[in-house]
PDB file of C-alpha atoms in Angstrom:
ATOM      1  CA  MET A   1      66.755 120.778 121.748  1.00  0.00           C
ATOM      2  CA  ASN A   2      64.655 118.557 123.986  1.00  0.00           C
ATOM      3  CA  GLU A   3      62.455 117.727 120.998  1.00  0.00           C
ATOM      4  CA  LEU A   4      65.483 116.736 118.927  1.00  0.00           C
ATOM      5  CA  PHE A   5      66.886 114.318 121.508  1.00  0.00           C
ATOM      6  CA  SER A   6      63.413 112.978 122.252  1.00  0.00           C
ATOM      7  CA  ARG A   7      62.833 112.152 118.586  1.00  0.00           C
ATOM      8  CA  VAL A   8      66.194 110.414 118.329  1.00  0.00           C
ATOM      9  CA  ASN A   9      65.657 108.462 121.546  1.00  0.00           C
ATOM     10  CA  THR A  10      62.249 107.193 120.459  1.00  0.00           C
ATOM     11  CA  LEU A  11      63.539 105.714 117.211  1.00  0.00           C
ATOM     12  CA  PRO A  12      63.258 101.893 117.217  1.00  0.00           C
ATOM     13  CA  THR A  13      66.795 101.637 115.870  1.00  0.00           C
ATOM     14  CA  PRO A  14      68.691 104.933 116.292  1.00  0.00           C
ATOM     15  CA  THR A  15      71.269 104.274 113.592  1.00  0.00           C
ATOM     16  CA  ILE A  16      72.848 107.025 111.490  1.00  0.00           C
ATOM     17  CA  PRO A  17      70.592 106.249 108.466  1.00  0.00           C
ATOM     18  CA  ALA A  18      67.550 106.420 110.747  1.00  0.00           C
ATOM     19  CA  ILE A  19      68.629 109.698 112.355  1.00  0.00           C
ATOM     20  CA  ARG A  20      69.776 111.476 109.203  1.00  0.00           C
ATOM     21  CA  PRO A  21      66.222 112.401 108.016  1.00  0.00           C
ATOM     22  CA  ILE A  22      65.820 114.303 111.294  1.00  0.00           C
ATOM     23  CA  ARG A  23      69.094 116.109 110.619  1.00  0.00           C
ATOM     24  CA  ARG A  24      67.927 117.026 107.116  1.00  0.00           C
ATOM     25  CA  GLU A  25      64.697 118.416 108.529  1.00  0.00           C
ATOM     26  CA  ILE A  26      66.623 120.550 111.012  1.00  0.00           C
ATOM     27  CA  SER A  27      68.921 121.779 108.242  1.00  0.00           C
ATOM     28  CA  ARG A  28      65.884 122.947 106.296  1.00  0.00           C
ATOM     29  CA  ARG A  29      64.474 124.696 109.354  1.00  0.00           C
ATOM     30  CA  VAL A  30      67.696 126.616 110.088  1.00  0.00           C
ATOM     31  CA  ALA A  31      68.569 127.419 106.466  1.00  0.00           C
ATOM     32  CA  ARG A  32      67.845 131.133 106.947  1.00  0.00           C
ATOM     33  CA  TYR A  33      69.389 131.392 110.410  1.00  0.00           C
ATOM     34  CA  ALA A  34      72.516 133.464 111.029  1.00  0.00           C
ATOM     35  CA  ALA A  35      75.774 131.568 111.478  1.00  0.00           C
ATOM     36  CA  GLY A  36      75.949 132.515 115.153  1.00  0.00           C
ATOM     37  CA  ASP A  37      72.542 131.014 115.859  1.00  0.00           C
ATOM     38  CA  VAL A  38      73.406 127.771 114.079  1.00  0.00           C
ATOM     39  CA  LEU A  39      76.720 127.526 115.923  1.00  0.00           C
ATOM     40  CA  GLU A  40      74.853 127.955 119.197  1.00  0.00           C
ATOM     41  CA  LEU A  41      72.558 125.060 118.244  1.00  0.00           C
ATOM     42  CA  VAL A  42      75.468 122.859 117.166  1.00  0.00           C
ATOM     43  CA  GLN A  43      77.384 123.586 120.365  1.00  0.00           C
ATOM     44  CA  ALA A  44      74.303 122.673 122.396  1.00  0.00           C
ATOM     45  CA  ILE A  45      74.059 119.338 120.572  1.00  0.00           C
ATOM     46  CA  VAL A  46      77.753 118.682 121.219  1.00  0.00           C
ATOM     47  CA  ASP A  47      77.508 119.627 124.896  1.00  0.00           C
ATOM     48  CA  ARG A  48      74.437 117.506 125.521  1.00  0.00           C
ATOM     49  CA  SER A  49      75.973 114.540 123.680  1.00  0.00           C
ATOM     50  CA  LEU A  50      78.848 114.627 126.176  1.00  0.00           C
ATOM     51  CA  ARG A  51      76.544 114.229 129.172  1.00  0.00           C
ATOM     52  CA  GLU A  52      76.396 110.836 130.829  1.00  0.00           C
ATOM     53  CA  GLY A  53      73.406 108.845 129.690  1.00  0.00           C
ATOM     54  CA  GLU A  54      72.698 110.977 126.624  1.00  0.00           C
ATOM     55  CA  ARG A  55      72.676 109.769 123.031  1.00  0.00           C
ATOM     56  CA  GLU A  56      75.980 110.450 121.249  1.00  0.00           C
ATOM     57  CA  ILE A  57      74.868 112.491 118.231  1.00  0.00           C
ATOM     58  CA  ARG A  58      77.653 115.056 117.901  1.00  0.00           C
ATOM     59  CA  TRP A  59      77.987 113.995 114.269  1.00  0.00           C
ATOM     60  CA  MET A  60      74.473 115.346 113.709  1.00  0.00           C
ATOM     61  CA  GLY A  61      75.528 118.778 114.900  1.00  0.00           C
ATOM     62  CA  TYR A  62      78.624 118.657 112.713  1.00  0.00           C
ATOM     63  CA  GLU A  63      76.517 117.877 109.657  1.00  0.00           C
ATOM     64  CA  ILE A  64      74.146 120.748 110.460  1.00  0.00           C
ATOM     65  CA  ALA A  65      77.125 123.126 110.579  1.00  0.00           C
ATOM     66  CA  HIS A  66      78.567 121.729 107.349  1.00  0.00           C
ATOM     67  CA  TYR A  67      75.401 122.118 105.318  1.00  0.00           C
ATOM     68  CA  HIS A  68      74.762 125.672 106.554  1.00  0.00           C
ATOM     69  CA  ARG A  69      77.176 127.596 104.338  1.00  0.00           C
ATOM     70  CA  PRO A  70      77.510 130.745 106.475  1.00  0.00           C
ATOM     71  CA  THR A  71      78.312 128.574 109.488  1.00  0.00           C
ATOM     72  CA  LEU A  72      80.881 126.511 107.615  1.00  0.00           C
ATOM     73  CA  ALA A  73      82.529 129.719 106.390  1.00  0.00           C
ATOM     74  CA  ALA A  74      82.648 131.109 109.935  1.00  0.00           C
ATOM     75  CA  LEU A  75      84.678 128.268 111.434  1.00  0.00           C
ATOM     76  CA  ASP A  76      88.090 129.161 112.817  1.00  0.00           C
ATOM     77  CA  LYS A  77      90.627 127.531 115.111  1.00  0.00           C
ATOM     78  CA  ALA A  78      88.902 128.515 118.345  1.00  0.00           C
ATOM     79  CA  THR A  79      85.452 127.451 117.175  1.00  0.00           C
ATOM     80  CA  LEU A  80      86.672 124.132 115.789  1.00  0.00           C
ATOM     81  CA  GLU A  81      88.532 123.237 118.959  1.00  0.00           C
ATOM     82  CA  GLN A  82      85.488 124.134 121.025  1.00  0.00           C
ATOM     83  CA  LEU A  83      83.217 121.962 118.861  1.00  0.00           C
ATOM     84  CA  GLY A  84      85.791 119.165 118.949  1.00  0.00           C
ATOM     85  CA  ALA A  85      86.220 119.148 122.714  1.00  0.00           C
ATOM     86  CA  GLY A  86      85.784 115.639 124.079  1.00  0.00           C
ATOM     87  CA  LEU A  87      86.146 113.780 120.786  1.00  0.00           C
ATOM     88  CA  ASN A  88      86.512 110.129 121.739  1.00  0.00           C
ATOM     89  CA  SER A  89      85.309 107.890 118.906  1.00  0.00           C
ATOM     90  CA  TRP A  90      86.290 107.249 115.324  1.00  0.00           C
ATOM     91  CA  ASP A  91      82.854 108.116 113.943  1.00  0.00           C
ATOM     92  CA  SER A  92      82.592 111.539 115.595  1.00  0.00           C
ATOM     93  CA  VAL A  93      86.215 112.301 114.712  1.00  0.00           C
ATOM     94  CA  ASP A  94      85.727 111.398 111.065  1.00  0.00           C
ATOM     95  CA  VAL A  95      82.556 113.468 110.615  1.00  0.00           C
ATOM     96  CA  PHE A  96      84.239 116.387 112.398  1.00  0.00           C
ATOM     97  CA  SER A  97      87.291 116.103 110.145  1.00  0.00           C
ATOM     98  CA  LEU A  98      85.534 115.512 106.816  1.00  0.00           C
ATOM     99  CA  TYR A  99      82.713 118.004 107.380  1.00  0.00           C
ATOM    100  CA  LEU A 100      84.303 120.766 109.472  1.00  0.00           C
ATOM    101  CA  SER A 101      88.061 120.901 110.064  1.00  0.00           C
ATOM    102  CA  GLY A 102      89.070 119.555 106.648  1.00  0.00           C
ATOM    103  CA  PRO A 103      86.910 121.982 104.632  1.00  0.00           C
ATOM    104  CA  ALA A 104      87.952 124.874 106.898  1.00  0.00           C
ATOM    105  CA  TRP A 105      91.608 124.023 106.277  1.00  0.00           C
ATOM    106  CA  ARG A 106      91.020 123.593 102.546  1.00  0.00           C
ATOM    107  CA  ASN A 107      89.347 127.005 102.409  1.00  0.00           C
ATOM    108  CA  GLY A 108      92.122 128.782 104.304  1.00  0.00           C
ATOM    109  CA  GLN A 109      90.132 129.385 107.491  1.00  0.00           C
ATOM    110  CA  ILE A 110      92.773 127.624 109.602  1.00  0.00           C
ATOM    111  CA  SER A 111      96.494 127.447 108.930  1.00  0.00           C
ATOM    112  CA  ASP A 112      98.770 124.480 108.315  1.00  0.00           C
ATOM    113  CA  GLU A 113     100.319 125.186 111.728  1.00  0.00           C
ATOM    114  CA  VAL A 114      97.000 124.507 113.457  1.00  0.00           C
ATOM    115  CA  VAL A 115      96.699 121.083 111.826  1.00  0.00           C
ATOM    116  CA  HIS A 116     100.357 120.332 112.591  1.00  0.00           C
ATOM    117  CA  ARG A 117      99.712 121.159 116.249  1.00  0.00           C
ATOM    118  CA  TRP A 118      96.834 118.679 116.242  1.00  0.00           C
ATOM    119  CA  ALA A 119      99.161 116.097 114.684  1.00  0.00           C
ATOM    120  CA  GLY A 120     101.561 116.630 117.582  1.00  0.00           C
ATOM    121  CA  SER A 121      98.868 116.331 120.247  1.00  0.00           C
ATOM    122  CA  GLU A 122      99.128 113.826 123.088  1.00  0.00           C
ATOM    123  CA  ASN A 123      95.468 113.026 122.386  1.00  0.00           C
ATOM    124  CA  ARG A 124      95.182 110.246 119.824  1.00  0.00           C
ATOM    125  CA  TRP A 125      91.842 111.546 118.557  1.00  0.00           C
ATOM    126  CA  TRP A 126      93.284 114.942 117.621  1.00  0.00           C
ATOM    127  CA  ARG A 127      96.128 113.198 115.825  1.00  0.00           C
ATOM    128  CA  ARG A 128      93.487 111.297 113.870  1.00  0.00           C
ATOM    129  CA  VAL A 129      91.688 114.592 113.175  1.00  0.00           C
ATOM    130  CA  ALA A 130      94.873 115.931 111.572  1.00  0.00           C
ATOM    131  CA  LEU A 131      95.143 112.958 109.229  1.00  0.00           C
ATOM    132  CA  VAL A 132      91.469 112.683 108.319  1.00  0.00           C
ATOM    133  CA  SER A 133      91.421 116.422 107.629  1.00  0.00           C
ATOM    134  CA  THR A 134      93.859 115.720 104.778  1.00  0.00           C
ATOM    135  CA  VAL A 135      91.272 113.369 103.282  1.00  0.00           C
ATOM    136  CA  ALA A 136      88.956 116.367 102.841  1.00  0.00           C
ATOM    137  CA  LEU A 137      91.715 118.009 100.788  1.00  0.00           C
ATOM    138  CA  ASN A 138      91.958 115.083  98.390  1.00  0.00           C
ATOM    139  CA  LEU A 139      88.748 113.067  98.306  1.00  0.00           C
ATOM    140  CA  LYS A 140      86.664 114.113  95.306  1.00  0.00           C
ATOM    141  CA  ALA A 141      83.437 112.991  96.968  1.00  0.00           C
ATOM    142  CA  ARG A 142      84.081 115.503  99.777  1.00  0.00           C
ATOM    143  CA  GLY A 143      85.077 118.391  97.494  1.00  0.00           C
ATOM    144  CA  GLY A 144      88.808 117.741  97.528  1.00  0.00           C
ATOM    145  CA  THR A 145      90.815 118.552  94.423  1.00  0.00           C
ATOM    146  CA  GLY A 146      94.208 117.277  95.550  1.00  0.00           C
ATOM    147  CA  ASP A 147      96.676 118.944  97.884  1.00  0.00           C
ATOM    148  CA  VAL A 148      99.790 116.834  98.198  1.00  0.00           C
ATOM    149  CA  ALA A 149     101.840 119.743  99.547  1.00  0.00           C
ATOM    150  CA  ARG A 150      99.689 120.021 102.665  1.00  0.00           C
ATOM    151  CA  THR A 151      98.977 116.303 103.051  1.00  0.00           C
ATOM    152  CA  MET A 152     102.443 114.781 103.111  1.00  0.00           C
ATOM    153  CA  PRO A 153     103.897 116.841 106.004  1.00  0.00           C
ATOM    154  CA  VAL A 154     101.074 115.584 108.255  1.00  0.00           C
ATOM    155  CA  CYS A 155     101.702 112.003 107.120  1.00  0.00           C
ATOM    156  CA  ARG A 156     105.419 112.399 107.843  1.00  0.00           C
ATOM    157  CA  MET A 157     104.690 113.712 111.342  1.00  0.00           C
ATOM    158  CA  LEU A 158     102.670 110.581 112.140  1.00  0.00           C
ATOM    159  CA  ALA A 159     104.569 107.936 110.171  1.00  0.00           C
ATOM    160  CA  ALA A 160     105.900 106.267 113.320  1.00  0.00           C
ATOM    161  CA  ASP A 161     102.689 106.539 115.337  1.00  0.00           C
ATOM    162  CA  HIS A 162     101.452 103.012 116.110  1.00  0.00           C
ATOM    163  CA  GLU A 163      98.226 103.959 117.836  1.00  0.00           C
ATOM    164  CA  ASP A 164      95.533 101.869 116.133  1.00  0.00           C
ATOM    165  CA  MET A 165      93.225 104.733 115.163  1.00  0.00           C
ATOM    166  CA  VAL A 166      96.147 106.794 113.877  1.00  0.00           C
ATOM    167  CA  GLU A 167      97.525 103.920 111.800  1.00  0.00           C
ATOM    168  CA  LYS A 168      94.155 103.437 110.128  1.00  0.00           C
ATOM    169  CA  ALA A 169      93.862 107.164 109.414  1.00  0.00           C
ATOM    170  CA  LEU A 170      97.376 107.294 107.955  1.00  0.00           C
ATOM    171  CA  SER A 171      96.560 104.415 105.618  1.00  0.00           C
ATOM    172  CA  TRP A 172      93.386 106.207 104.540  1.00  0.00           C
ATOM    173  CA  ALA A 173      95.152 109.526 103.982  1.00  0.00           C
ATOM    174  CA  LEU A 174      97.838 107.907 101.823  1.00  0.00           C
ATOM    175  CA  ARG A 175      95.376 105.871  99.784  1.00  0.00           C
ATOM    176  CA  VAL A 176      93.343 108.972  98.969  1.00  0.00           C
ATOM    177  CA  VAL A 177      96.285 111.221  98.087  1.00  0.00           C
ATOM    178  CA  GLU A 178      97.634 108.440  95.840  1.00  0.00           C
ATOM    179  CA  GLN A 179      94.856 109.314  93.407  1.00  0.00           C
ATOM    180  CA  HIS A 180      96.576 112.663  92.834  1.00  0.00           C
ATOM    181  CA  ASP A 181     100.275 111.829  93.166  1.00  0.00           C
ATOM    182  CA  ARG A 182     101.250 108.170  93.119  1.00  0.00           C
ATOM    183  CA  GLY A 183     104.936 109.031  93.088  1.00  0.00           C
ATOM    184  CA  ALA A 184     104.765 111.012  96.324  1.00  0.00           C
ATOM    185  CA  VAL A 185     103.195 108.040  98.090  1.00  0.00           C
ATOM    186  CA  GLU A 186     105.785 105.610  96.726  1.00  0.00           C
ATOM    187  CA  VAL A 187     108.603 107.885  97.930  1.00  0.00           C
ATOM    188  CA  PHE A 188     106.946 108.135 101.348  1.00  0.00           C
ATOM    189  CA  LEU A 189     106.663 104.346 101.687  1.00  0.00           C
ATOM    190  CA  ALA A 190     110.319 103.905 100.807  1.00  0.00           C
ATOM    191  CA  GLU A 191     111.502 106.672 103.135  1.00  0.00           C
ATOM    192  CA  TYR A 192     109.522 105.515 106.150  1.00  0.00           C
ATOM    193  CA  ASP A 193     109.587 101.756 105.569  1.00  0.00           C
ATOM    194  CA  HIS A 194     111.632 101.318 108.761  1.00  0.00           C
ATOM    195  CA  CYS A 195     108.942 102.744 111.045  1.00  0.00           C
ATOM    196  CA  LEU A 196     105.595 102.393 109.275  1.00  0.00           C
ATOM    197  CA  ALA A 197     103.097  99.937 110.704  1.00  0.00           C
ATOM    198  CA  SER A 198     102.740  96.721 108.713  1.00  0.00           C
ATOM    199  CA  ARG A 199      99.053  97.458 108.171  1.00  0.00           C
ATOM    200  CA  VAL A 200      99.830 100.823 106.567  1.00  0.00           C
ATOM    201  CA  LYS A 201     102.453  99.353 104.247  1.00  0.00           C
ATOM    202  CA  ARG A 202     100.232  96.440 103.258  1.00  0.00           C
ATOM    203  CA  GLU A 203      97.081  98.458 102.584  1.00  0.00           C
ATOM    204  CA  VAL A 204      98.785 101.291 100.735  1.00  0.00           C
ATOM    205  CA  ARG A 205     100.946  99.011  98.587  1.00  0.00           C
ATOM    206  CA  THR A 206      97.908  96.902  97.751  1.00  0.00           C
ATOM    207  CA  LYS A 207      96.114 100.081  96.689  1.00  0.00           C
ATOM    208  CA  LEU A 208      99.099 101.073  94.519  1.00  0.00           C
ATOM    209  CA  ASN A 209      99.274  97.639  92.889  1.00  0.00           C
ATOM    210  CA  THR A 210      95.587  96.759  92.539  1.00  0.00           C
ATOM    211  CA  GLY A 211      93.601  99.940  93.017  1.00  0.00           C
ATOM    212  CA  ARG A 212      91.992  98.398  96.116  1.00  0.00           C
ATOM    213  CA  LYS A 213      92.599  98.569  99.852  1.00  0.00           C
ATOM    214  CA  ASN A 214      92.499  94.790 100.170  1.00  0.00           C
ATOM    215  CA  PRO A 215      93.242  92.187  97.497  1.00  0.00           C
ATOM    216  CA  ARG A 216      90.393  90.156  96.112  1.00  0.00           C
ATOM    217  CA  ARG A 217      90.201  86.698  97.555  1.00  0.00           C
ATOM    218  CA  THR A 218      90.502  83.889  95.078  1.00  0.00           C
ATOM    219  CA  PRO A 219      87.517  81.553  95.509  1.00  0.00           C
ATOM    220  CA  THR A 220      88.425  78.127  96.779  1.00  0.00           C
ATOM    221  CA  VAL A 221      87.840  75.487  94.090  1.00  0.00           C
ATOM    222  CA  GLN A 222      86.475  72.271  95.473  1.00  0.00           C
ATOM    223  CA  GLY A 223      87.868  69.113  93.939  1.00  0.00           C
ATOM    224  CA  PRO A 224      85.789  66.041  93.132  1.00  0.00           C
ATOM    225  CA  CYS A 225      84.621  64.045  96.111  1.00  0.00           C
TER     226      CYS A 225
END
C-alpha cells in the first residue's frame, strides 16, 4: 500500500492517464487473488484516500475491483455502501457507478429497491450514483444492453431535483437510454416538462433532434473589409 501511494505521489503529473498504468500493473499482480483479498486491498485504498493530505485515488481501487471478476461478482449492497462511503466528487462517483454499482445492479447482485433508496438519499452524491448506475445498464461501451424498465423509475424519482450534479446525471441517463427507447424519453420529457431543469430539457431534446448533446456551432462568416 505504501509503495502504491508513493509511486502515485512521485509522478510528475499524477493525472488519471498517468496513474492508470500503475493500476493495470496491480490488476495483473492480483489476478489470481481471492475476492476477499482484493476487496481488502480496495477498501484500504478507499480508506487511505479519505485521509487528509492523501492523494484521492479511490477510482483506482474501484477499477481494480471491476477488472477482478471474482471481486466484481462478490459485490452486494453492504460491500458497495462500504466502498462508497465518503463519496464527494463527480469523478469518484462516476467510476464507482459505472464500474461497481451499475454492473452489480445489472447482474442482479443488488435489487432495484437498493438503487431507489440511493435515489431518495439526502446525500446528493448517492442520488448521482443512482442515476449513473442506470448508464451502466444502457451504455454499450460499459456492457449495457438496454434496460428501460429499470432506468425510467430512477429518472422519475429525480426529475425535479435541481442539484447541479444530479441534473447533469439525469441528462446523461436520459441521453444514453434514448439509444434503446426514444419514445420512452419523449414521453418522460412531456410528462415532467413542468419540473425538469432547463439544462436537462435542452440537452436531451438536442440529442433527440441531432444525435448530439450540444448543437454544432455554425462558423461565423466574415464579410469583406
